[in-house]
Coordinates of C-alpha atoms in Angstrom, one line a residue:
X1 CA 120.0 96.3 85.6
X2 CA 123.3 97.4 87.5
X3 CA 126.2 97.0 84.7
X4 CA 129.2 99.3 84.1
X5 CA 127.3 101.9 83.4
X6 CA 126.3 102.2 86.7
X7 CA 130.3 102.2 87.8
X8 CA 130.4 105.0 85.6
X9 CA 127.5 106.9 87.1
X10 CA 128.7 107.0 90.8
X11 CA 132.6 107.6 89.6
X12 CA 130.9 111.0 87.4
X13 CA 129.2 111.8 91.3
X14 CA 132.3 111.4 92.8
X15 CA 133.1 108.5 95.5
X16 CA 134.1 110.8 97.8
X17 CA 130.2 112.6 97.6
X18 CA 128.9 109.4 97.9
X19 CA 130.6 108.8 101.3
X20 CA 129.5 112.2 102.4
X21 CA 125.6 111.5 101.4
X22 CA 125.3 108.1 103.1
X23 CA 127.5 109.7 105.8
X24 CA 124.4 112.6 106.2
X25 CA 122.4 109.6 106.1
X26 CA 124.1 107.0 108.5
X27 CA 126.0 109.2 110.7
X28 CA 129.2 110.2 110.5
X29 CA 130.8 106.7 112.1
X30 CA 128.4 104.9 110.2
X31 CA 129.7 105.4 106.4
X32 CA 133.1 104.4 105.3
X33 CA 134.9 103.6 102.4
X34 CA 135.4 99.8 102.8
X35 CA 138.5 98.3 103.9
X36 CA 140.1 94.7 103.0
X37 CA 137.9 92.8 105.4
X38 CA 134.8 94.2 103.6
X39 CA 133.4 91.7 101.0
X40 CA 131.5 88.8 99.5
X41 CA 132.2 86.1 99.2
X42 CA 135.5 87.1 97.7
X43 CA 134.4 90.5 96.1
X44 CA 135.0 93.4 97.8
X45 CA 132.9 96.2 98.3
X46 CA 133.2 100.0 97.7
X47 CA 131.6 101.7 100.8
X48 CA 130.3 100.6 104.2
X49 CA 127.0 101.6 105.3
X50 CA 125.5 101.2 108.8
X51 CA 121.9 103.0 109.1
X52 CA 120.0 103.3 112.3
X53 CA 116.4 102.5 111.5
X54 CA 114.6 101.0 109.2
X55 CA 114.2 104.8 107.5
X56 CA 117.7 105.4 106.9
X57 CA 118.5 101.9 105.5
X58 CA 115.5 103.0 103.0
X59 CA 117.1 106.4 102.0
X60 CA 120.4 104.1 101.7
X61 CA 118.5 102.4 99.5
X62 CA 116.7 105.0 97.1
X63 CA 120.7 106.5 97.4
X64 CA 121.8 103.7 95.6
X65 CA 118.6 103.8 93.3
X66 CA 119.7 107.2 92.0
X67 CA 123.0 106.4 91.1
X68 CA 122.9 103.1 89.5
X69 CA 124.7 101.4 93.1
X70 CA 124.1 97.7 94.0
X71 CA 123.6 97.0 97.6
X72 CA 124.6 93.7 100.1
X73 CA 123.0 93.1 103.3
X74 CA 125.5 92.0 106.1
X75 CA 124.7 91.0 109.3
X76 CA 127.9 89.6 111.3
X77 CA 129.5 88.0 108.6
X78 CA 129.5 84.8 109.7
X79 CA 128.5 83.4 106.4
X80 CA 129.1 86.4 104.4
X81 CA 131.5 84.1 102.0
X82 CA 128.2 81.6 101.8
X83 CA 126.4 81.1 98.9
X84 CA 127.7 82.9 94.9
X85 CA 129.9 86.0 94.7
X86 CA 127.8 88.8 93.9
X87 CA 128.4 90.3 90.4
X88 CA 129.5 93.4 91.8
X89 CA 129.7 94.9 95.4
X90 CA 129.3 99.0 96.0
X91 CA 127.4 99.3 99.2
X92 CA 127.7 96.9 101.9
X93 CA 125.0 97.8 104.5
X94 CA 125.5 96.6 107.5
X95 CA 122.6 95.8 109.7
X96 CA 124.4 95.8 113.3
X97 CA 122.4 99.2 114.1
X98 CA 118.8 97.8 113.2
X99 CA 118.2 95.6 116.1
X100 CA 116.3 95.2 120.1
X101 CA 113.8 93.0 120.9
X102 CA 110.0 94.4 120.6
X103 CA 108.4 94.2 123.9
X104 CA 106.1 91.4 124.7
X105 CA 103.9 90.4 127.8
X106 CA 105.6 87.6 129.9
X107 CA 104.9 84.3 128.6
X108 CA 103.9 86.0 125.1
X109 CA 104.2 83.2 122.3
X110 CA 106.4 85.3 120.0
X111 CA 109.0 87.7 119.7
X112 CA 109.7 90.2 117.7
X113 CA 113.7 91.1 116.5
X114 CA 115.4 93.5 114.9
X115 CA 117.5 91.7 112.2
X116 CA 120.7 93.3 113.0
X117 CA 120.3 91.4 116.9
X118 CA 122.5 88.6 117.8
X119 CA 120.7 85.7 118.4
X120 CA 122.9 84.6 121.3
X121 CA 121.8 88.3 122.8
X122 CA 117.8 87.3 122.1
X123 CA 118.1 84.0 123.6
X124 CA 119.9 85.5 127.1
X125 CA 116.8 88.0 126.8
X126 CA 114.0 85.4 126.6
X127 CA 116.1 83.0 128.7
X128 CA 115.7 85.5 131.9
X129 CA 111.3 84.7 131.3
X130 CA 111.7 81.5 130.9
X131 CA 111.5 81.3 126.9
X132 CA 113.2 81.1 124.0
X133 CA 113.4 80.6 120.1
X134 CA 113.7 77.2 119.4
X135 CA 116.3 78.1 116.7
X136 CA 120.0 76.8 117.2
X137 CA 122.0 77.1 114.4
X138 CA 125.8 76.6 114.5
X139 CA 126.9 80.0 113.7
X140 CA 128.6 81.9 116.7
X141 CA 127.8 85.4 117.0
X142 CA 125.4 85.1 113.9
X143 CA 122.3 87.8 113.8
X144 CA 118.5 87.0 113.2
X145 CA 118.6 88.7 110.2
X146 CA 121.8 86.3 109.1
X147 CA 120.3 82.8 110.0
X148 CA 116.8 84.0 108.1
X149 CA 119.0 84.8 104.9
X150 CA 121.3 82.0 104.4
X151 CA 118.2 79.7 105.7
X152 CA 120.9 78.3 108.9
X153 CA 119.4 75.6 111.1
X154 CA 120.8 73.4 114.0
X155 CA 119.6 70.5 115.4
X156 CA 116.1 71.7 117.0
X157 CA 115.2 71.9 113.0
X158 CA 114.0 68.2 113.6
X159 CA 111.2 69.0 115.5
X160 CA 110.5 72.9 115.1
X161 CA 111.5 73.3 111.6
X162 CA 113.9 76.0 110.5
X163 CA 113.4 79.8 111.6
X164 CA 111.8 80.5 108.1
X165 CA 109.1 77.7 109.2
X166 CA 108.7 79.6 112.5
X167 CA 108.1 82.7 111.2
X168 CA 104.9 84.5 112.1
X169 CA 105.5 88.1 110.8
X170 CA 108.2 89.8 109.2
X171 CA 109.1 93.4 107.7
X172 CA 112.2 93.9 104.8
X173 CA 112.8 97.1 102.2
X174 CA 112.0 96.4 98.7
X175 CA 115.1 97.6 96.9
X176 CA 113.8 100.7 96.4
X177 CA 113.4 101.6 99.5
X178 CA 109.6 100.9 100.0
X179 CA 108.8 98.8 103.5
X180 CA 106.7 95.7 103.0
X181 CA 105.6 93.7 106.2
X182 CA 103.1 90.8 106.5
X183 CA 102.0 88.3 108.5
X184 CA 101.3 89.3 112.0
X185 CA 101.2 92.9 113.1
X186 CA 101.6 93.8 109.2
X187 CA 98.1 95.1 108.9
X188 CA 98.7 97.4 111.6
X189 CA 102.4 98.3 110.5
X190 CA 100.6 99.4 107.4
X191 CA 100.6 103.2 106.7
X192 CA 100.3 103.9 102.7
X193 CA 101.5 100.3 101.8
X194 CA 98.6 97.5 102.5
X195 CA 100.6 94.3 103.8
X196 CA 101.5 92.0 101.7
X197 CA 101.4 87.5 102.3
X198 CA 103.8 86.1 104.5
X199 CA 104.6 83.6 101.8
X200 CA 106.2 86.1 100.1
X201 CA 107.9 87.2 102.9
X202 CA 109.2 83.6 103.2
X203 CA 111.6 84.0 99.9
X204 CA 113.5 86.3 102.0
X205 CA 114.7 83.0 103.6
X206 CA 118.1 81.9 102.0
X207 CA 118.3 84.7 99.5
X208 CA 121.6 85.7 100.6
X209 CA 119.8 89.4 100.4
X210 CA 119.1 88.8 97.2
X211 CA 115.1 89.8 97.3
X212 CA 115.4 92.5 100.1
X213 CA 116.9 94.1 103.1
X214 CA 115.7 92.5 106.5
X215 CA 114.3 94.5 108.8
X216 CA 112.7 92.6 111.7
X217 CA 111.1 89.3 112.0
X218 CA 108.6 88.1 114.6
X219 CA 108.8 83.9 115.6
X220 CA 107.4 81.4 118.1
X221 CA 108.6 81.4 121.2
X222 CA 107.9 79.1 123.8
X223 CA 108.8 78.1 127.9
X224 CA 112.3 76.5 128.0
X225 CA 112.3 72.7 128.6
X226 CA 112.3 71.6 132.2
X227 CA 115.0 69.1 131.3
X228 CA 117.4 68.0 128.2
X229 CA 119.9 64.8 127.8
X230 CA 121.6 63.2 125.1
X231 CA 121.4 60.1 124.3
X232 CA 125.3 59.3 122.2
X233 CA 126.1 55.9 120.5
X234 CA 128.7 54.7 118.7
X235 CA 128.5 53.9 115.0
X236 CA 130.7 52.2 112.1
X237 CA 129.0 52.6 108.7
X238 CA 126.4 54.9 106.9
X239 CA 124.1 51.8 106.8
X240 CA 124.1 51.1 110.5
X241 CA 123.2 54.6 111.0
X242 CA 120.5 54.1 108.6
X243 CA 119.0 51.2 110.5
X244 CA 119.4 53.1 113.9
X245 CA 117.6 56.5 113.0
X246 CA 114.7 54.1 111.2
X247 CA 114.4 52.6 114.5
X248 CA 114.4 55.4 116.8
X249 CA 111.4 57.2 114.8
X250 CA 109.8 54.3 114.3
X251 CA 110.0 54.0 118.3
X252 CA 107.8 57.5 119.1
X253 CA 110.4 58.4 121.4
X254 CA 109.8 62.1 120.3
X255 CA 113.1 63.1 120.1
X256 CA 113.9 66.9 119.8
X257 CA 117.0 66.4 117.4
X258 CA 119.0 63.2 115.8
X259 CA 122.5 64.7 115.2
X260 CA 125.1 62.5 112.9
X261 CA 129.3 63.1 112.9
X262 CA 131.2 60.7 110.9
X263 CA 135.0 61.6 110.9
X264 CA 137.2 61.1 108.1
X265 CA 139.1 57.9 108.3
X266 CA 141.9 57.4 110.9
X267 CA 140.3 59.9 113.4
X268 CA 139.3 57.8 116.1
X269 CA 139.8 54.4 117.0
X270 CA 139.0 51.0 115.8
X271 CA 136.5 48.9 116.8
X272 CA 136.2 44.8 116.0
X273 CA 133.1 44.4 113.9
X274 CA 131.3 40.6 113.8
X275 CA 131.2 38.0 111.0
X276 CA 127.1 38.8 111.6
X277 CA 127.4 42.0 111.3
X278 CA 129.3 42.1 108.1
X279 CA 127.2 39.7 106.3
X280 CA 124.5 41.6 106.9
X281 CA 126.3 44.8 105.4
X282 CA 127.5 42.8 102.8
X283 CA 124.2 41.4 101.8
X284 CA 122.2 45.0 101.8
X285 CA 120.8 46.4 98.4
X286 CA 123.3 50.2 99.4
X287 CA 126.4 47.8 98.8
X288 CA 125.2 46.8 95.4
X289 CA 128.3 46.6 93.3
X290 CA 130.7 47.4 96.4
X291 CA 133.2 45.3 97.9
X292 CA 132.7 45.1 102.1
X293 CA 136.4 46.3 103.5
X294 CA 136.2 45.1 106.8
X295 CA 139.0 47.3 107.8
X296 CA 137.6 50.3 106.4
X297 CA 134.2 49.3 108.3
X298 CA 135.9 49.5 111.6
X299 CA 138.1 52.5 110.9
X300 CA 136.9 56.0 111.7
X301 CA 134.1 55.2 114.0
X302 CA 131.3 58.1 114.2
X303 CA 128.7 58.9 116.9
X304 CA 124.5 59.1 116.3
X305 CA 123.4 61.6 119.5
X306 CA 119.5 61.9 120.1
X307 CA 118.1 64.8 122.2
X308 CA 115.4 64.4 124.5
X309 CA 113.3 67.9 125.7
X310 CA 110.7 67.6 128.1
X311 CA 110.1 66.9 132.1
X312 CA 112.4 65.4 134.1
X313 CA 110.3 62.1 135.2
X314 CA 109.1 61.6 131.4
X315 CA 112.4 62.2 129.8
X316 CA 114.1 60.4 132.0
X317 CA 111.7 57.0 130.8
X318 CA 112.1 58.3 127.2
X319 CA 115.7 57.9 127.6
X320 CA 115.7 54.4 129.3
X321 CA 113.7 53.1 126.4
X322 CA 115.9 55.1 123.9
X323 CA 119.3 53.5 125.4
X324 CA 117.4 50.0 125.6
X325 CA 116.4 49.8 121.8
X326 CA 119.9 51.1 120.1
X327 CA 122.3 49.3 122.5
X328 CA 125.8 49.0 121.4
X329 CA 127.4 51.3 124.3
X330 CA 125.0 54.3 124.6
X331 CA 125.7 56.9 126.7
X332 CA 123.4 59.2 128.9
X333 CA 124.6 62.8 129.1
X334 CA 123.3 66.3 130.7
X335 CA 125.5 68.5 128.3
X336 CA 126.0 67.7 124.4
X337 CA 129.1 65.9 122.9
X338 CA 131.5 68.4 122.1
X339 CA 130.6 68.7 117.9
X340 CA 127.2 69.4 118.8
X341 CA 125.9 72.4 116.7
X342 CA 129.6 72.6 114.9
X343 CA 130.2 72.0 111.4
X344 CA 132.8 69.7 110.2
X345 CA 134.1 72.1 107.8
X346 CA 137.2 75.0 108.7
X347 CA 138.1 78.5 106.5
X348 CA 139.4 76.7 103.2
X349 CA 137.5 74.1 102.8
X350 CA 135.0 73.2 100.3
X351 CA 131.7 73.0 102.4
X352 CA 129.0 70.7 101.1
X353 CA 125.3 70.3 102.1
X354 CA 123.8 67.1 101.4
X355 CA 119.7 67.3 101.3
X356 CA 117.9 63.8 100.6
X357 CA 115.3 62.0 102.1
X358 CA 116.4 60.2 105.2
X359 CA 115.7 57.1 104.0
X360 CA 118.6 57.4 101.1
X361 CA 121.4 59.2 103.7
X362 CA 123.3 56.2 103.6
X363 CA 123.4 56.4 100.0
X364 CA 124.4 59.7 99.7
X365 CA 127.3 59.1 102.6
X366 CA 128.4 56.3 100.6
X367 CA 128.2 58.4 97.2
X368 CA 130.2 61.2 98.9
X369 CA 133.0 58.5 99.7
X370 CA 133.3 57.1 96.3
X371 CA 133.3 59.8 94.5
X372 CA 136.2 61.3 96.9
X373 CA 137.8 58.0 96.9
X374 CA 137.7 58.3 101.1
X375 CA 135.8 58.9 103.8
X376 CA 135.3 62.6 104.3
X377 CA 133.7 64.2 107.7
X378 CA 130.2 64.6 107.2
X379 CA 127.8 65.9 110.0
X380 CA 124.2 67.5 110.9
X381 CA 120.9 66.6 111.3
X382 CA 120.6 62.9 110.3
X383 CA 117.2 62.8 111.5
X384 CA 116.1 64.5 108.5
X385 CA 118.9 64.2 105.9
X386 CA 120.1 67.1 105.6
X387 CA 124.4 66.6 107.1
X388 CA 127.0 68.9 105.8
X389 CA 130.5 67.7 104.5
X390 CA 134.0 69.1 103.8
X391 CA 135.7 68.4 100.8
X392 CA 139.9 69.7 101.6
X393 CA 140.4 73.0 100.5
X394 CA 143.8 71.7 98.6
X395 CA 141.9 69.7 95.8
X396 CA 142.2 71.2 92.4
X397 CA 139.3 72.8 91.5
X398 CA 138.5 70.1 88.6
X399 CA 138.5 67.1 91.2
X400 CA 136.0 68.8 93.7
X401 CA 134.2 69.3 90.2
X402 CA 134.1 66.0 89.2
X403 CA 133.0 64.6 93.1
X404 CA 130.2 67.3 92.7
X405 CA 129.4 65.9 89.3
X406 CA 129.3 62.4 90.4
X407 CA 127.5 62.8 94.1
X408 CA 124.8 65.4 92.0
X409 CA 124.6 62.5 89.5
X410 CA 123.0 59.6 92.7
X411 CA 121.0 62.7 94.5
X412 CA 119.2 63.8 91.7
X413 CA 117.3 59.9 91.1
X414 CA 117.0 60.0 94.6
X415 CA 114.8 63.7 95.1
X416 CA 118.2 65.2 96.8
X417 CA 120.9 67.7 95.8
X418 CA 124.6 69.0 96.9
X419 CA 124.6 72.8 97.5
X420 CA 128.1 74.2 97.7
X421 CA 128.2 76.9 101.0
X422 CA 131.1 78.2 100.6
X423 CA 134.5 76.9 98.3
X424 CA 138.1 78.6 97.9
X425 CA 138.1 81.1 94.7
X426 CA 139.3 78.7 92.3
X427 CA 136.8 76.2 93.2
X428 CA 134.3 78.3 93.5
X429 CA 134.7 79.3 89.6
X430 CA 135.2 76.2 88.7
X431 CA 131.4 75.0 89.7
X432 CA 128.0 75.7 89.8
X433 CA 127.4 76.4 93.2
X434 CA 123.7 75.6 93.7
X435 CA 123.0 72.9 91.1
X436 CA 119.8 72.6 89.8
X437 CA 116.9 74.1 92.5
X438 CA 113.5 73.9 90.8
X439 CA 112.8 77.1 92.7
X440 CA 114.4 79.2 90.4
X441 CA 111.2 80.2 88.8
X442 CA 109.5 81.7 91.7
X443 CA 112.7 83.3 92.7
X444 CA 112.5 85.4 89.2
X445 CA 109.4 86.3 89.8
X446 CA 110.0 87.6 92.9
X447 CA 113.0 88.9 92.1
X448 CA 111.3 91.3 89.5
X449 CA 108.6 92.1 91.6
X450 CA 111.1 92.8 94.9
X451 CA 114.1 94.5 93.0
X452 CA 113.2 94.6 89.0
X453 CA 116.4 96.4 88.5
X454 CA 118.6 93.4 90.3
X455 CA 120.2 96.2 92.7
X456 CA 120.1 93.6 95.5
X457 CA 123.1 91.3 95.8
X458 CA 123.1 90.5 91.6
X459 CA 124.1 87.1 91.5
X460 CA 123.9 85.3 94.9
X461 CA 120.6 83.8 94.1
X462 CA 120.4 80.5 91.9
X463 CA 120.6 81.1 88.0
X464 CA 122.6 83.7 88.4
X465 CA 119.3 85.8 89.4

């Protein structure tokens, strides 16, 4: 296991000979010492890395074998402070230089990506043969390799599933260097190493580089849709949004995504709500124990969009019966409202993920706002209960503690749970960032099978792993 000892092993080498070896390995551009802007999730590393194949990123690797070195995968950062500091931060390898796009017949049902590749760049690619992933997460400028290890997902997750659900083949270094690939193509990939199950593989996915360095990954692809609209309605409470997404899948309408954003109180304008409508509210089993504020009902209205993928002449009778059966001023558009695929959360704040079953969102919405004693901004993908939420970045550390405490405390009797993404430094001390998974036991074992000496990003998985 990397401890101080290890510090002491690379300071004996000399940190100036271990820039010149990963500088014979990388290139000299490629190896740095790091600068300010170089860290995790609020610890800094020690050297910057950037190999140009899979090969050097090995020898990077059995580098930082020898001397006792922990490694971090980075990808373009843009969620490089998601997730748990490491424990400690000496080589930050950057995978900008291991990426392209594996060539593929036209109209081929997968791709295959370097991890280091943008996804924006892979979607242009695929766009120009009329494919593409159907992967959309919110991240600008975020890699393949990024989205597969913080498991990211947009709004296509509804009916695709996220891009660890879509995987069909992938290939990652063990921490000590050795290249394991499985699922399709890993057979003949294979040289002295036999492939290995793609389930395995699929840890990968949202451990924060925790269980291996990403090489490439290989996913569904399919034709682009002839045409999309958005179907956009108003709405004034958690429960109301509740009843609509209940009808809407109940309907069969095949909807591609079912996007929520509720804006914290004040930020848009008020709307009258009915003496029927309230009683209704009033009356449900959620409000058990609450008092209806009929002027907190009609502050801070949100909107409940539904995307619709197909061709033009069926979508277009999908959306007729869509905007028939929710009503309430719905809106037909060609082009998605403007906090589509954007999370409600901005550099400082506390950013939450709420996971439940869909049938409990409202619940957990309404847990969120007691515990915070106000509405907060919540927003994602309703349709199957997953929604993020941003708690202000200028709460004391204690009283985000004690809203996680209390919102943990409803998820957990209702199969759901509150992962903290990313938190200011005081906050992020303060509390336990991933709560309780129950997948911590296979991520131990795979963690001592994938990097027994915990080399690889000590820390960032849950437990502490």
């Amino acid at each position: 296991m990397c401890t101080i000892a290890g510090m002491a092993a690379a300071s004996s080498t000399g940190a100036t000979e271990i820039t010149r070896k990963l500088t014979g390995i990388c290139g000299p551009p490629f190896a740095r010492f790091a600068g300010a802007a170089d860290e995790v999730a609020g610890r800094s590393a020690r050297w910057v890395a950037v190999p140009g194949g899979p090969e050097a990123a090995a020898e990077v690797l059995r580098l930082a074998a020898r001397h006792d070195l922990t490694v971090v995968p980075r990808g373009a950062g843009t969620k490089i402070d998601w997730g748990a500091a490491p424990a400690r931060v000496d080589i930050l390898l950057d995978t900008g230089r291991l990426a392209g796009i594996g060539h593929q017949a036209t109209g081929s049902p997968v791709a295959e990506v370097g991890a280091g590749t943008p996804l924006r760049a892979v979607q242009a690619t695929l766009e120009r043969t009329g494919r593409r992933l159907p992967l959309d997460p919110p991240s600008p400028g975020a890699t393949l390799g990024g989205v597969l290890a913080a498991d990211e997902a947009g709004p296509l997750r509804l009916r695709h599933g996220t891009a660890c659900e879509q995987l069909v083949g992938l290939r990652w270094l063990r921490a000590d260097g050795e290249l394991l690939s499985a699922g399709i193509g890993a057979a003949d990939r294979a040289t002295t190493n036999p492939p290995v199950g793609l389930d395995l593989g699929r840890l990968l996915c949202g451990s924060q580089g925790g269980l291996g360095v990403l090489v490439s990954a290989t996913l569904r692809a399919q034709a682009l849709p002839a045409s999309r609209v958005w179907i956009s309605r108003p709405v004034w409470t958690p429960l109301e949004v509740h009843d609509l997404i209940r009808a809407v899948l109940a309907a069969r309408l095949d909807p591609a995504a079912i996007e929520l954003d509720l804006p914290a109180a004040g930020s848009r304008a008020r709307r009258p709500i009915s003496p029927a409508r309230a009683a209704a509210l009033a009356n449900h089993p959620s409000m058990a124990g609450r008092r209806l504020d009929p002027t907190a009902s009609r502050d801070g209205a949100g909107t409940l969009a539904v995307l619709l993928e197909g061709g033009p002449a069926e979508v277009t009778e999908r959306a007729d019966r869509l905007v028939a059966l929710v009503a309430g001023d719905a809106t037909v558009d060609h082009s998605p409202p403007e906090w589509w695929r954007r999370y409600p959360f901005a550099p400082g704040d506390t950013a939450l993920r709420v996971e439940v079953p869909i049938s409990d969102l409202h619940a957990a919405v309404y847990a969120l706002r007691d515990a915070a004693g106000t509405p907060v901004p919540v927003r994602g993908s309703a349709g199957l209960g997953v929604v993020h939420a941003a708690l202000p970045g200028a709460l004391p550390a204690e009283r985000v503690a004690s809203i996680l405490a209390a919102v943990r405390g409803v998820l957990l009797a209702r199969r759901g749970r509150c992962v903290v993404l990313s938190a200011p430094p005081a906050v992020r001390q303060a509390v336990d960032v991933w709560g309780e998974p129950a997948v911590i036991p296979r991520l131990r074992a795979a963690k001592e099978h994938l990097d027994p000496h915990r080399r690889l990003a000590p820390g960032r998985l849950p437990g502490g792993l």
